[in-house]
PDB file of C-alpha atoms in Angstrom:
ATOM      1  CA  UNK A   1      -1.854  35.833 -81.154  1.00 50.00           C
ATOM      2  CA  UNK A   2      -2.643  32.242 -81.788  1.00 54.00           C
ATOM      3  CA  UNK A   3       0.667  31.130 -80.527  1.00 54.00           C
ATOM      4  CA  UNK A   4       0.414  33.279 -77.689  1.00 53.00           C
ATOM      5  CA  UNK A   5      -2.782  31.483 -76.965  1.00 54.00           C
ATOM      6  CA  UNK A   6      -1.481  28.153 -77.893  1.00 49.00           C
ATOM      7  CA  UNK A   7       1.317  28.738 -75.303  1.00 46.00           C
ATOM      8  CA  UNK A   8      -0.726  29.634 -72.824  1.00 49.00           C
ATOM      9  CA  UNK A   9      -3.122  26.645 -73.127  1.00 48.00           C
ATOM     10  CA  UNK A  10       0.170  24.415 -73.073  1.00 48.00           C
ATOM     11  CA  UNK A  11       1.651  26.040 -69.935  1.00 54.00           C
ATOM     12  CA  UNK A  12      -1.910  26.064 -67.975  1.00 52.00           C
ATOM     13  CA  UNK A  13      -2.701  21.813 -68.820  1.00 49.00           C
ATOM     14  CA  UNK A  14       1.056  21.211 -68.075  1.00 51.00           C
ATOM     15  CA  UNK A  15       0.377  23.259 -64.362  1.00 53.00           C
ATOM     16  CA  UNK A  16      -2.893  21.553 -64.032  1.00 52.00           C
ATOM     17  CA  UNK A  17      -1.580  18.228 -64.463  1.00 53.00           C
ATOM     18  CA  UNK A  18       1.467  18.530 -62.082  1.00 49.00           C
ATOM     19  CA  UNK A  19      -1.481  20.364 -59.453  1.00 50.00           C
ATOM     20  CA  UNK A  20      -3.392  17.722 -59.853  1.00 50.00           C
ATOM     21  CA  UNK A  21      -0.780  15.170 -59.479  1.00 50.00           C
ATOM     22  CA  UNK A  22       0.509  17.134 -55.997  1.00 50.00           C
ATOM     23  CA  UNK A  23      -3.375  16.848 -54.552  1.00 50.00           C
ATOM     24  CA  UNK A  24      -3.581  13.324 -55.748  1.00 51.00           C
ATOM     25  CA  UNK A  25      -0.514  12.992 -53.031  1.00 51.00           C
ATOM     26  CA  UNK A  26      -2.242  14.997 -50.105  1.00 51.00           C
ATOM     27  CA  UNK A  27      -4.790  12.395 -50.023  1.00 53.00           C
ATOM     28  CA  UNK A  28      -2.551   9.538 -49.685  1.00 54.00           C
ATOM     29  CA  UNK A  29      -0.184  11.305 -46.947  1.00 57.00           C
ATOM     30  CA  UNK A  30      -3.508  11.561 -43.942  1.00 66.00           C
ATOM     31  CA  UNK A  31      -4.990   8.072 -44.113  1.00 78.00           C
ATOM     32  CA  UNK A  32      -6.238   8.233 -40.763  1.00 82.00           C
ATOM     33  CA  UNK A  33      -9.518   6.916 -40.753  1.00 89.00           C
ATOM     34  CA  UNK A  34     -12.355   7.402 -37.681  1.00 91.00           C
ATOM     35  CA  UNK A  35     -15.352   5.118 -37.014  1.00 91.00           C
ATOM     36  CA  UNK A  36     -17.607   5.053 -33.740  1.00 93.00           C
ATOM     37  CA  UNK A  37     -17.715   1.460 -31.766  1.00 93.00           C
ATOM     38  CA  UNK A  38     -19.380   0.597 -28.332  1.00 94.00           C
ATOM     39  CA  UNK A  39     -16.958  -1.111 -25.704  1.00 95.00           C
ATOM     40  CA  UNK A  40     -18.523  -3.287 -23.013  1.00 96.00           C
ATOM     41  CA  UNK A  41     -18.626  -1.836 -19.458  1.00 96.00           C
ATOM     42  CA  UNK A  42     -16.883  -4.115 -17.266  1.00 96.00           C
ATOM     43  CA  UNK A  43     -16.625  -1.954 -13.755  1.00 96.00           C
ATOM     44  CA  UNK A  44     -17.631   1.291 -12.882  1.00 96.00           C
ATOM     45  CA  UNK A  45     -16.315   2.666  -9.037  1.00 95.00           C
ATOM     46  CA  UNK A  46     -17.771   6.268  -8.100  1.00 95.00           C
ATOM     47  CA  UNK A  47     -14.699   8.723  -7.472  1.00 93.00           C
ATOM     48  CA  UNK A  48     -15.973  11.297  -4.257  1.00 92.00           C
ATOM     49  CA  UNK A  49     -13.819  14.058  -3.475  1.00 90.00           C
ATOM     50  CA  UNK A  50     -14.022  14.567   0.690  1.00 85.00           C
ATOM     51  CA  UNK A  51     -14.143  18.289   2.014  1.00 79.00           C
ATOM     52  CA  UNK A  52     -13.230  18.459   5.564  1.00 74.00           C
ATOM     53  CA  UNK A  53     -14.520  22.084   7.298  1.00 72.00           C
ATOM     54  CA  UNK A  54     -14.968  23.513  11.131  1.00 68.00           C
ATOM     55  CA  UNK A  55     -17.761  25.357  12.148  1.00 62.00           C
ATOM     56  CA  UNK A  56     -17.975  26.837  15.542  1.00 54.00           C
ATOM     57  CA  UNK A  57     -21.767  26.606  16.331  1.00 51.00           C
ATOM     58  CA  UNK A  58     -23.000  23.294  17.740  1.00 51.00           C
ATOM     59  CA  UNK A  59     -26.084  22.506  15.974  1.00 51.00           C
ATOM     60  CA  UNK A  60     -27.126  19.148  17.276  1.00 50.00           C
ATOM     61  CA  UNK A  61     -26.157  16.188  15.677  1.00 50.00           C
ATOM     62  CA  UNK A  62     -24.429  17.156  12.998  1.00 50.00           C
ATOM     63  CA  UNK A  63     -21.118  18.541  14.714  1.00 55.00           C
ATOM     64  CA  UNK A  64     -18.699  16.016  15.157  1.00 69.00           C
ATOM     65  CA  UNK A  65     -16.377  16.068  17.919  1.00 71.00           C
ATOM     66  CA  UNK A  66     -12.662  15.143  17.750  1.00 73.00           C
ATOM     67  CA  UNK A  67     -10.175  15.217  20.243  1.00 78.00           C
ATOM     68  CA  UNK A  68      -6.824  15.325  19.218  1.00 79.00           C
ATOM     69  CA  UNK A  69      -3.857  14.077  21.384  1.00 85.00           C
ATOM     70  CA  UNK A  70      -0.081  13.835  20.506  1.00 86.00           C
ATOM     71  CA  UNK A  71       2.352  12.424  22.996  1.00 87.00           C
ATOM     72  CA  UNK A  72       6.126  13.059  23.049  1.00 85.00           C
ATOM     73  CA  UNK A  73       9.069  11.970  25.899  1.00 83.00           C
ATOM     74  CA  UNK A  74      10.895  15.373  27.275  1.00 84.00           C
ATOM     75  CA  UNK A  75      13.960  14.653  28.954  1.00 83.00           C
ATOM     76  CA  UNK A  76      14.044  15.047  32.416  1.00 83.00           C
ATOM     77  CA  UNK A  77      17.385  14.501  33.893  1.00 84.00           C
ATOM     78  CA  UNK A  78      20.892  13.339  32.621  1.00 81.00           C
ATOM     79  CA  UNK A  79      23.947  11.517  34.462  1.00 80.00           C
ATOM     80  CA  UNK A  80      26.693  10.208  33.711  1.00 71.00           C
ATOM     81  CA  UNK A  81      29.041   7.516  35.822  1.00 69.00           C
ATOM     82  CA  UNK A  82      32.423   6.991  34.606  1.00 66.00           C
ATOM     83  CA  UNK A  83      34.177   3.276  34.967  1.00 65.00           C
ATOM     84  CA  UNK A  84      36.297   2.319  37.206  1.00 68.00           C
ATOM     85  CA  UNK A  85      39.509   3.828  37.622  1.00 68.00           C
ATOM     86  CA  UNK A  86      41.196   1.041  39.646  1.00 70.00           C
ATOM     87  CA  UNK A  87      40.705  -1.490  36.836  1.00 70.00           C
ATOM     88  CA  UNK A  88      43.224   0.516  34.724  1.00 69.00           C
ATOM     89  CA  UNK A  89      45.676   0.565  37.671  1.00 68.00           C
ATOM     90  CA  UNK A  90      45.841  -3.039  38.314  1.00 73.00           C
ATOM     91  CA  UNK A  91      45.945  -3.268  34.571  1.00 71.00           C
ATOM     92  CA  UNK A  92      48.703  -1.559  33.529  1.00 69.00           C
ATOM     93  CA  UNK A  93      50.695  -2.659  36.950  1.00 72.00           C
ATOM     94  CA  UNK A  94      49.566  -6.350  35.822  1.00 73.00           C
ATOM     95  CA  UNK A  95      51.218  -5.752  32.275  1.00 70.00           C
ATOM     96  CA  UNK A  96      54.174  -4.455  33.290  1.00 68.00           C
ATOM     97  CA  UNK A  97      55.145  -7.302  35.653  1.00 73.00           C
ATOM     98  CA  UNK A  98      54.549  -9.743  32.742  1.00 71.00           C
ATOM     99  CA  UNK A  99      56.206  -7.544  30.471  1.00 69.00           C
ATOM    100  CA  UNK A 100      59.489  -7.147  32.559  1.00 70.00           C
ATOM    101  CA  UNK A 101      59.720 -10.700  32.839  1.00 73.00           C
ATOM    102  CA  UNK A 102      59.583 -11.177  28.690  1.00 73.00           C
ATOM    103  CA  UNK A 103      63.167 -10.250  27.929  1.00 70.00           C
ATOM    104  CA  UNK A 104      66.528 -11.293  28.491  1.00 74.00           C
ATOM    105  CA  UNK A 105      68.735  -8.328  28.641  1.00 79.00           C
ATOM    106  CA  UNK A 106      67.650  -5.232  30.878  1.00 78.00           C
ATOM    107  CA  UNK A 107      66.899  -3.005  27.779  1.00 77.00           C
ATOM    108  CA  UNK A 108      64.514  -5.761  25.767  1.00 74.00           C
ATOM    109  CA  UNK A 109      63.028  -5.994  29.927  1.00 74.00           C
ATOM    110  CA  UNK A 110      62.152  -1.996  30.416  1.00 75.00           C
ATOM    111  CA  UNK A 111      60.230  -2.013  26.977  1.00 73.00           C
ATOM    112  CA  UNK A 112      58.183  -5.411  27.620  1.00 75.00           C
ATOM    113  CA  UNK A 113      57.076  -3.522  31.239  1.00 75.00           C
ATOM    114  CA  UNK A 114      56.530  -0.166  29.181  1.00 78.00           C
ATOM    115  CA  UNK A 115      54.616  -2.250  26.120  1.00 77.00           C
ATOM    116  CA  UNK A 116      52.884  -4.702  28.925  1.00 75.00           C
ATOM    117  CA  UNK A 117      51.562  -1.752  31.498  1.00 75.00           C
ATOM    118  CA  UNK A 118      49.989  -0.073  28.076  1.00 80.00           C
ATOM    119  CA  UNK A 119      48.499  -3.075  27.154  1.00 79.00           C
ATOM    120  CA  UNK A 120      47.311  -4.005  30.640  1.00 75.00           C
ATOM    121  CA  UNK A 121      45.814  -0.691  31.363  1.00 74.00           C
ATOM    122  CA  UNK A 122      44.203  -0.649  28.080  1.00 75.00           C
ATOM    123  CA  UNK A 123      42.230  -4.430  28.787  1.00 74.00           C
ATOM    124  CA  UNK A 124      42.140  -3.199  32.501  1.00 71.00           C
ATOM    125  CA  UNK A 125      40.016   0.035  31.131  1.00 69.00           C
ATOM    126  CA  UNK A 126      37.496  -1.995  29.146  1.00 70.00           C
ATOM    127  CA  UNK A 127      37.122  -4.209  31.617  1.00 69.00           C
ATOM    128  CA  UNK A 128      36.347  -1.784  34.178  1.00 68.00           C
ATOM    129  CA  UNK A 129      34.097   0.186  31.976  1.00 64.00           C
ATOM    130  CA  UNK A 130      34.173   2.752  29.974  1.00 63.00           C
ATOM    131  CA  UNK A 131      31.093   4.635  32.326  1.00 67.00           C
ATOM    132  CA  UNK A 132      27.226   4.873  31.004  1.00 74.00           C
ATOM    133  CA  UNK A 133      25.297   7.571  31.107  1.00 77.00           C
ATOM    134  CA  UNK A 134      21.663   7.557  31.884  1.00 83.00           C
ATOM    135  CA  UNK A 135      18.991   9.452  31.008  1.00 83.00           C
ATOM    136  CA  UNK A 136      15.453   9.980  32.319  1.00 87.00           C
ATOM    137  CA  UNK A 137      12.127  10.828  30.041  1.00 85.00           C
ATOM    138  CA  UNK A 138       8.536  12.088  31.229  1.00 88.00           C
ATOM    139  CA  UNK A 139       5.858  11.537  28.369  1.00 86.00           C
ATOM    140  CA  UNK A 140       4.314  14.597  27.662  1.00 87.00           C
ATOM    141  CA  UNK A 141       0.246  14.857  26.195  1.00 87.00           C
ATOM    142  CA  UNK A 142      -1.368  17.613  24.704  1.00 84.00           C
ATOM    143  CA  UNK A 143      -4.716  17.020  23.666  1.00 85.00           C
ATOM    144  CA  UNK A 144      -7.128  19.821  21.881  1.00 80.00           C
ATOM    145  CA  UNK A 145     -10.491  19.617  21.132  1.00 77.00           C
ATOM    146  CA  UNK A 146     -11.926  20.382  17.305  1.00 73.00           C
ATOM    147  CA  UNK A 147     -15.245  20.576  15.757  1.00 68.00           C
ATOM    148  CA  UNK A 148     -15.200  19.182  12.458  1.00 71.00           C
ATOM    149  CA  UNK A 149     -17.726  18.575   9.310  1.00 76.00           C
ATOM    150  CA  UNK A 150     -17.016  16.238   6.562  1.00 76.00           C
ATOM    151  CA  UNK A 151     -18.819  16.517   2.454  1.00 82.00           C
ATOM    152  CA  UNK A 152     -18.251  14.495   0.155  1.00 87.00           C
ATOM    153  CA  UNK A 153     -19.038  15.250  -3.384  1.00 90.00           C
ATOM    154  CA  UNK A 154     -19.069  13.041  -6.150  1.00 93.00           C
ATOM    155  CA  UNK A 155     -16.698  13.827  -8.769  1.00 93.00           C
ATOM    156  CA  UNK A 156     -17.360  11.155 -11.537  1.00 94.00           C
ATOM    157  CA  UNK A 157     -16.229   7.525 -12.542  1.00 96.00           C
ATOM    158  CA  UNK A 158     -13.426   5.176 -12.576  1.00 95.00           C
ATOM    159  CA  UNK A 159     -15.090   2.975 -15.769  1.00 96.00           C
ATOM    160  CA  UNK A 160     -13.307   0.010 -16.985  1.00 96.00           C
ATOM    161  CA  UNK A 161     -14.654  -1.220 -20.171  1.00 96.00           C
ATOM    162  CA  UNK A 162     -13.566  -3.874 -22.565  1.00 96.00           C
ATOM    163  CA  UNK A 163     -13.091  -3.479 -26.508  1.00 95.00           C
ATOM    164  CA  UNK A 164     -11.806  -6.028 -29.089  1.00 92.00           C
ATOM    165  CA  UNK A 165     -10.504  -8.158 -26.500  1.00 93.00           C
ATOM    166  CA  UNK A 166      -8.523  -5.246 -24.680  1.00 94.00           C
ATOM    167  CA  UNK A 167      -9.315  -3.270 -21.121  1.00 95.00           C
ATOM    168  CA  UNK A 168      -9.003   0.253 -21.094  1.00 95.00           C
ATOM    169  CA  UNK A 169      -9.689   2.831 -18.155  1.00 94.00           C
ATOM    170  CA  UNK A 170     -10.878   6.207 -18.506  1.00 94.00           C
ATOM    171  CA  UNK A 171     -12.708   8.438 -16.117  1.00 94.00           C
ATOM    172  CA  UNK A 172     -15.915  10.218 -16.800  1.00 94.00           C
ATOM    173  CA  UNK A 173     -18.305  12.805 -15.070  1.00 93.00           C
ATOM    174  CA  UNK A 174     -21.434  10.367 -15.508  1.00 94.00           C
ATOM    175  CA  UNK A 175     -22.572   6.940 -14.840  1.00 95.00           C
ATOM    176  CA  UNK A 176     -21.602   5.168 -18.352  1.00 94.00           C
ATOM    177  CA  UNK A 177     -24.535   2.560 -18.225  1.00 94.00           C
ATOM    178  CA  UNK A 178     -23.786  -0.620 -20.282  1.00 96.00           C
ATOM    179  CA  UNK A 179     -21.587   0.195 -22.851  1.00 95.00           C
ATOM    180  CA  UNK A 180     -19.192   3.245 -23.870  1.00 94.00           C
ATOM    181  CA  UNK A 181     -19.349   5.551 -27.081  1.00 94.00           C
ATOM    182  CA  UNK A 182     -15.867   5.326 -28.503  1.00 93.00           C
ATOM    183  CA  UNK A 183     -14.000   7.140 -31.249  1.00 92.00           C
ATOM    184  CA  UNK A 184     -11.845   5.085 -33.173  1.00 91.00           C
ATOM    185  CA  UNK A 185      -9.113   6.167 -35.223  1.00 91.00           C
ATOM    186  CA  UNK A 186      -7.221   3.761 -37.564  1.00 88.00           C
ATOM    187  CA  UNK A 187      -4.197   4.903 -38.746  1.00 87.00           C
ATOM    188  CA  UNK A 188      -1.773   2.561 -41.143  1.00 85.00           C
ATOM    189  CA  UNK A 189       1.569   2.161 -40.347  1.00 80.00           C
TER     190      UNK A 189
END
């Protein structure tokens, strides 16, 4: 029985010590450390939130009358003129007559007046205009009249503040007053 109890003695220090060795570990593995610090305030800008809302009644003063207009052009009328026709004609009759005249033999002569009237009536065409078109607008208003209210609530703060040499931001739901109640957390790397 003695070794039995021996045993067990060995067994439980030897399961103790490697325990004991694991937890000695866990406390090494979160060295995150937390402190509390004040940062200076350096700005603080209120933050409103703006309802607008009709109401129907007109109580005085506090209605607030808008009128509303939006403009737009509606077209009216449309036309179109084309160019003129006779510049083409005199064009193409123009390049054939120089184009007959380019060659020496009565084939190389019948393709400079075909090549020459295409070319004339093409300059003759842009020349003479290719035609606009023009259109005509009316401006159009439409104006309606609303009733409107306007709250504004305030939501909280825009505070700046300054710790160890660094600006941060944050927002908060009440006036901050000269300093800021920070949580630090220091955590090695």
């Amino acid at each position: 029985m003695n070794k039995h109890i021996g045993l067990a003695l060995v067994i439980g220090l030897a399961t103790s010590g490697l325990a004991a060795a694991d937890h000695e570990g866990d406390r090494y593995r979160d060295d995150r450390q937390q402190f509390f610090a004040e940062g200076r305030v350096v700005q603080v800008e209120p933050v409103y939130e703006t309802y607008y809302y009709r109401e129907h009644s007109n109580r005085g003063n506090s209605d607030h009358r808008y009128e509303i207009c939006r403009t737009r052009d509606v077209e009216v009328s449309r036309s179109h003129r084309s160019g003129n026709p006779a510049a083409t004609l005199i064009g193409g009759a123009v390049g054939a007559t120089v184009g007959s005249h380019s060659g020496r033999t009565p084939e190389s002569q019948v393709f400079g007046a075909i090549a020459g009237g295409i070319i004339g009536g093409a300059i003759g065409h842009e020349l003479g205009g290719r035609g606009e078109t023009t259109v005509r607008y009316r401006t159009e208003r439409e104006c309606e009249v609303e009733y409107r209210h306007r709250r504004s609530d305030l939501v909280g703060y825009e505070v700046r503040y300054r710790y160890n040499g660094r600006e941060f931001m944050t927002f908060m739901d009440r006036h901050p007053g000269r300093y800021v109640e920070l949580a630090v957390e220091v955590t090695p790397r």
